[in-house]
Each structure stands twice: as C-alpha cells, then as structure tokens.
Amino acid sequence: MSLLKQWRDKAYDESANKGDLQRLWADYFEKEKNIYAELLKTPDEEVKGTVRELADKYGIELMTMVGFLDGINDSLKTPNPIDDMEEDTVVSLGFDKELLFKNMVAAGADWLYGLPEWNDIFDEETQKRLYHEQKASGTVKKAKKIYPNDPCPCGSGKKYKKCHGKNGKNRFEE
Ligand SMILES: [Zn+2]
C-alpha cells in the first residue's frame, strides 16, 4: 500500500476511535505549523530531500511528513508524485508564496496564514488583497477535521471551540 494511502486511511478513518483521531490531528497540526513557520523564514530557498530525510530534518515521524506533503502539494511550484512516493523518493517543498497563502485561506487555517513569518514576505495590503481574492474566487478546500474539544492548532492552548473554532471575524475582514 502506498504511503499516501496509509496516511489517509489512518487520518480520515471514520470508524477510528475518536480520541485517537483527535490526538493524531492535534499532533499533526502542531508539527505542520512548526514546519510552515520554518519554511516561511527562507521562502526562496527550495527544501529538497527524500521523504525520510525531510521527516528527519523536521524531527517528525515518516507518516506525519507524508501528511504534510499531502497538504502542501497544491501549493508547490512543481507538485510531488505523492500518490506513489516511497521513503526514498526525492520530494521538493519549493512553494509558490501567493498560492500557499491563498490555500491556507481557502482551508480556513488562520493559524497558518496568520503566522507572523508572512509579514516579512507580504505587507499587510498584499495579505489583504490575497485574502480577498481567495474569498472571492469561491474555491473552498476541505479543511482537515478538528474536533471542538481539540487544542486549537494555533497553539494558544485553548480548546478549538473557544478559539479559532468560534465563528468570528478575523483580522482581514472589515
Ligand atoms: Zn486558536
């Protein structure tokens, strides 16, 4: 079975124990956020390596890296062959900055498009423009499942339902 299928079967398993899935996603979101924060510090540097090497580089499990590669693929300059990649497949994290920002908006992940590292890449006006362009395009990416009682992926330490899971305006809304 391919790595991607193994990851998706595990992460999107409707019949899995709810607590196990919650822990998996809480863990994933934290690591995902850290990797993006790292990547955004040097946005013009292409990070490349085998799936295993990148997992080691960021100190995460192989399957978490597979999930990350699944999530970032639509934002890359050249998508990776995620469907049949193996541990030793060379992959690239060379992302398109505008596309990545917009995809984070489309996924409703304000803890990602709100990362402070973006401020060194795009000024406030540009972030606003990209945000509104994405909202106006009507393209919605299926957000990953977060349960109300999960810790919020933004890292506030609050429950998701009390933090970013609350319906409210964010900083780009007038
Ligand atoms: Zn939050």
GROMACS .gro file of C-alpha atoms and ligand atoms in nm:
model
  175
    1MET     CA    1   0.000   0.000   0.000
    2SER     CA    2   0.133   0.345  -0.085
    3LEU     CA    3   0.248   0.576   0.195
    4LEU     CA    4  -0.017   0.830   0.099
    5LYS     CA    5  -0.294   0.574   0.117
    6GLN     CA    6  -0.167   0.453   0.455
    7TRP     CA    7  -0.173   0.809   0.589
    8ARG     CA    8  -0.518   0.890   0.451
    9ASP     CA    9  -0.665   0.560   0.571
   10LYS     CA   10  -0.541   0.639   0.920
   11ALA     CA   11  -0.609   1.014   0.935
   12TYR     CA   12  -0.953   1.007   0.775
   13ASP     CA   13  -1.078   0.681   0.921
   14GLU     CA   14  -1.441   0.747   1.016
   15SER     CA   15  -1.456   0.429   1.219
   16ALA     CA   16  -1.147   0.503   1.427
   17ASN     CA   17  -1.156   0.578   1.796
   18LYS     CA   18  -1.242   0.948   1.825
   19GLY     CA   19  -0.982   1.015   2.093
   20ASP     CA   20  -0.709   0.855   1.884
   21LEU     CA   21  -0.801   1.066   1.582
   22GLN     CA   22  -0.812   1.380   1.794
   23ARG     CA   23  -0.465   1.310   1.923
   24LEU     CA   24  -0.338   1.235   1.575
   25TRP     CA   25  -0.468   1.563   1.436
   26ALA     CA   26  -0.368   1.773   1.736
   27ASP     CA   27  -0.018   1.634   1.697
   28TYR     CA   28  -0.023   1.685   1.320
   29PHE     CA   29  -0.141   2.047   1.339
   30GLU     CA   30   0.130   2.142   1.583
   31LYS     CA   31   0.402   1.991   1.367
   32GLU     CA   32   0.254   2.127   1.047
   33LYS     CA   33   0.253   2.478   1.191
   34ASN     CA   34   0.615   2.449   1.301
   35ILE     CA   35   0.728   2.331   0.957
   36TYR     CA   36   0.546   2.615   0.783
   37ALA     CA   37   0.695   2.868   1.024
   38GLU     CA   38   1.037   2.725   0.939
   39LEU     CA   39   0.978   2.725   0.562
   40LEU     CA   40   0.847   3.081   0.563
   41LYS     CA   41   1.166   3.211   0.719
   42THR     CA   42   1.351   3.136   0.394
   43PRO     CA   43   1.072   3.134   0.136
   44ASP     CA   44   1.302   3.146  -0.166
   45GLU     CA   45   1.516   2.853  -0.060
   46GLU     CA   46   1.399   2.524  -0.205
   47VAL     CA   47   1.396   2.250   0.059
   48LYS     CA   48   1.456   1.915  -0.109
   49GLY     CA   49   1.527   1.561   0.001
   50THR     CA   50   1.379   1.218   0.031
   51VAL     CA   51   1.061   1.180   0.233
   52ARG     CA   52   1.266   1.013   0.505
   53GLU     CA   53   1.531   1.288   0.504
   54LEU     CA   54   1.269   1.561   0.539
   55ALA     CA   55   1.096   1.375   0.823
   56ASP     CA   56   1.433   1.356   1.000
   57LYS     CA   57   1.515   1.719   0.920
   58TYR     CA   58   1.198   1.836   1.094
   59GLY     CA   59   1.215   1.571   1.365
   60ILE     CA   60   0.880   1.412   1.284
   61GLU     CA   61   0.754   1.066   1.203
   62LEU     CA   62   0.755   0.948   0.844
   63MET     CA   63   0.374   0.937   0.828
   64THR     CA   64   0.345   1.292   0.959
   65MET     CA   65   0.575   1.403   0.676
   66VAL     CA   66   0.354   1.215   0.431
   67GLY     CA   67   0.054   1.409   0.566
   68PHE     CA   68   0.245   1.734   0.532
   69LEU     CA   69   0.340   1.652   0.171
   70ASP     CA   70  -0.025   1.571   0.103
   71GLY     CA   71  -0.130   1.908   0.245
   72ILE     CA   72   0.127   2.126   0.071
   73ASN     CA   73   0.116   1.962  -0.273
   74ASP     CA   74  -0.133   2.205  -0.431
   75SER     CA   75   0.084   2.499  -0.325
   76LEU     CA   76   0.409   2.379  -0.481
   77LYS     CA   77   0.577   2.517  -0.792
   78THR     CA   78   0.617   2.158  -0.907
   79PRO     CA   79   0.388   1.907  -0.734
   80ASN     CA   80   0.547   1.590  -0.596
   81PRO     CA   81   0.440   1.242  -0.707
   82ILE     CA   82   0.258   1.196  -0.378
   83ASP     CA   83   0.034   0.912  -0.494
   84ASP     CA   84   0.317   0.665  -0.526
   85MET     CA   85   0.607   0.818  -0.334
   86GLU     CA   86   0.815   0.595  -0.111
   87GLU     CA   87   1.051   0.672   0.176
   88ASP     CA   88   1.339   0.725  -0.064
   89THR     CA   89   1.152   0.935  -0.322
   90VAL     CA   90   1.309   1.281  -0.359
   91VAL     CA   91   1.050   1.550  -0.298
   92SER     CA   92   1.059   1.928  -0.303
   93LEU     CA   93   0.895   2.181  -0.075
   94GLY     CA   94   0.953   2.466  -0.321
   95PHE     CA   95   0.628   2.652  -0.280
   96ASP     CA   96   0.457   2.934  -0.464
   97LYS     CA   97   0.416   3.203  -0.199
   98GLU     CA   98   0.088   3.352  -0.322
   99LEU     CA   99  -0.063   3.013  -0.386
  100LEU     CA  100   0.035   2.882  -0.043
  101PHE     CA  101  -0.109   3.186   0.131
  102LYS     CA  102  -0.433   3.153  -0.065
  103ASN     CA  103  -0.459   2.780   0.000
  104MET     CA  104  -0.421   2.845   0.373
  105VAL     CA  105  -0.705   3.099   0.345
  106ALA     CA  106  -0.914   2.851   0.145
  107ALA     CA  107  -0.867   2.589   0.416
  108GLY     CA  108  -0.980   2.837   0.680
  109ALA     CA  109  -0.649   2.786   0.860
  110ASP     CA  110  -0.598   3.132   1.007
  111TRP     CA  111  -0.334   2.994   1.244
  112LEU     CA  112  -0.131   2.930   0.926
  113TYR     CA  113  -0.199   3.233   0.707
  114GLY     CA  114  -0.173   3.435   1.027
  115LEU     CA  115   0.180   3.314   1.101
  116PRO     CA  116   0.397   3.619   1.177
  117GLU     CA  117   0.657   3.496   0.925
  118TRP     CA  118   0.419   3.602   0.647
  119ASN     CA  119   0.472   3.964   0.746
  120ASP     CA  120   0.829   3.952   0.615
  121ILE     CA  121   0.706   3.812   0.283
  122PHE     CA  122   0.395   4.019   0.211
  123ASP     CA  123   0.298   4.355   0.354
  124GLU     CA  124  -0.042   4.398   0.515
  125GLU     CA  125  -0.201   4.532   0.195
  126THR     CA  126  -0.082   4.235  -0.010
  127GLN     CA  127  -0.204   3.989   0.251
  128LYS     CA  128  -0.542   4.158   0.248
  129ARG     CA  129  -0.557   4.151  -0.130
  130LEU     CA  130  -0.467   3.781  -0.147
  131TYR     CA  131  -0.716   3.703   0.126
  132HIS     CA  132  -0.999   3.878  -0.056
  133GLU     CA  133  -0.902   3.736  -0.396
  134GLN     CA  134  -0.919   3.389  -0.250
  135LYS     CA  135  -1.253   3.452  -0.075
  136ALA     CA  136  -1.397   3.600  -0.396
  137SER     CA  137  -1.284   3.300  -0.602
  138GLY     CA  138  -1.520   3.080  -0.407
  139THR     CA  139  -1.278   2.789  -0.406
  140VAL     CA  140  -1.300   2.613  -0.075
  141LYS     CA  141  -1.055   2.347   0.023
  142LYS     CA  142  -1.185   2.083   0.251
  143ALA     CA  143  -1.044   2.175   0.588
  144LYS     CA  144  -0.900   1.897   0.795
  145LYS     CA  145  -1.123   1.775   1.065
  146ILE     CA  146  -1.075   1.942   1.402
  147TYR     CA  147  -1.298   1.845   1.689
  148PRO     CA  148  -1.440   2.119   1.914
  149ASN     CA  149  -1.255   1.994   2.221
  150ASP     CA  150  -0.919   1.960   2.046
  151PRO     CA  151  -0.645   2.202   2.140
  152CYS     CA  152  -0.658   2.483   1.886
  153PRO     CA  153  -0.399   2.436   1.608
  154CYS     CA  154  -0.292   2.799   1.656
  155GLY     CA  155  -0.109   2.692   1.969
  156SER     CA  156  -0.299   2.918   2.210
  157GLY     CA  157  -0.355   2.627   2.446
  158LYS     CA  158  -0.729   2.690   2.436
  159LYS     CA  159  -0.985   2.446   2.304
  160TYR     CA  160  -1.060   2.487   1.936
  161LYS     CA  161  -1.425   2.570   2.007
  162LYS     CA  162  -1.318   2.856   2.236
  163CYS     CA  163  -1.055   2.989   1.998
  164HIS     CA  164  -1.037   2.975   1.618
  165GLY     CA  165  -1.333   2.738   1.603
  166LYS     CA  166  -1.559   3.018   1.715
  167ASN     CA  167  -1.740   3.183   1.429
  168GLY     CA  168  -1.598   3.526   1.417
  169LYS     CA  169  -1.428   3.778   1.204
  170ASN     CA  170  -1.058   3.758   1.151
  171ARG     CA  171  -0.811   4.038   1.106
  172PHE     CA  172  -0.862   4.071   0.731
  173GLU     CA  173  -1.238   4.123   0.749
  174GLU     CA  174  -1.354   4.483   0.760
  175ZN      ZN  175  -0.675   2.927   1.808
   0.00000   0.00000   0.00000
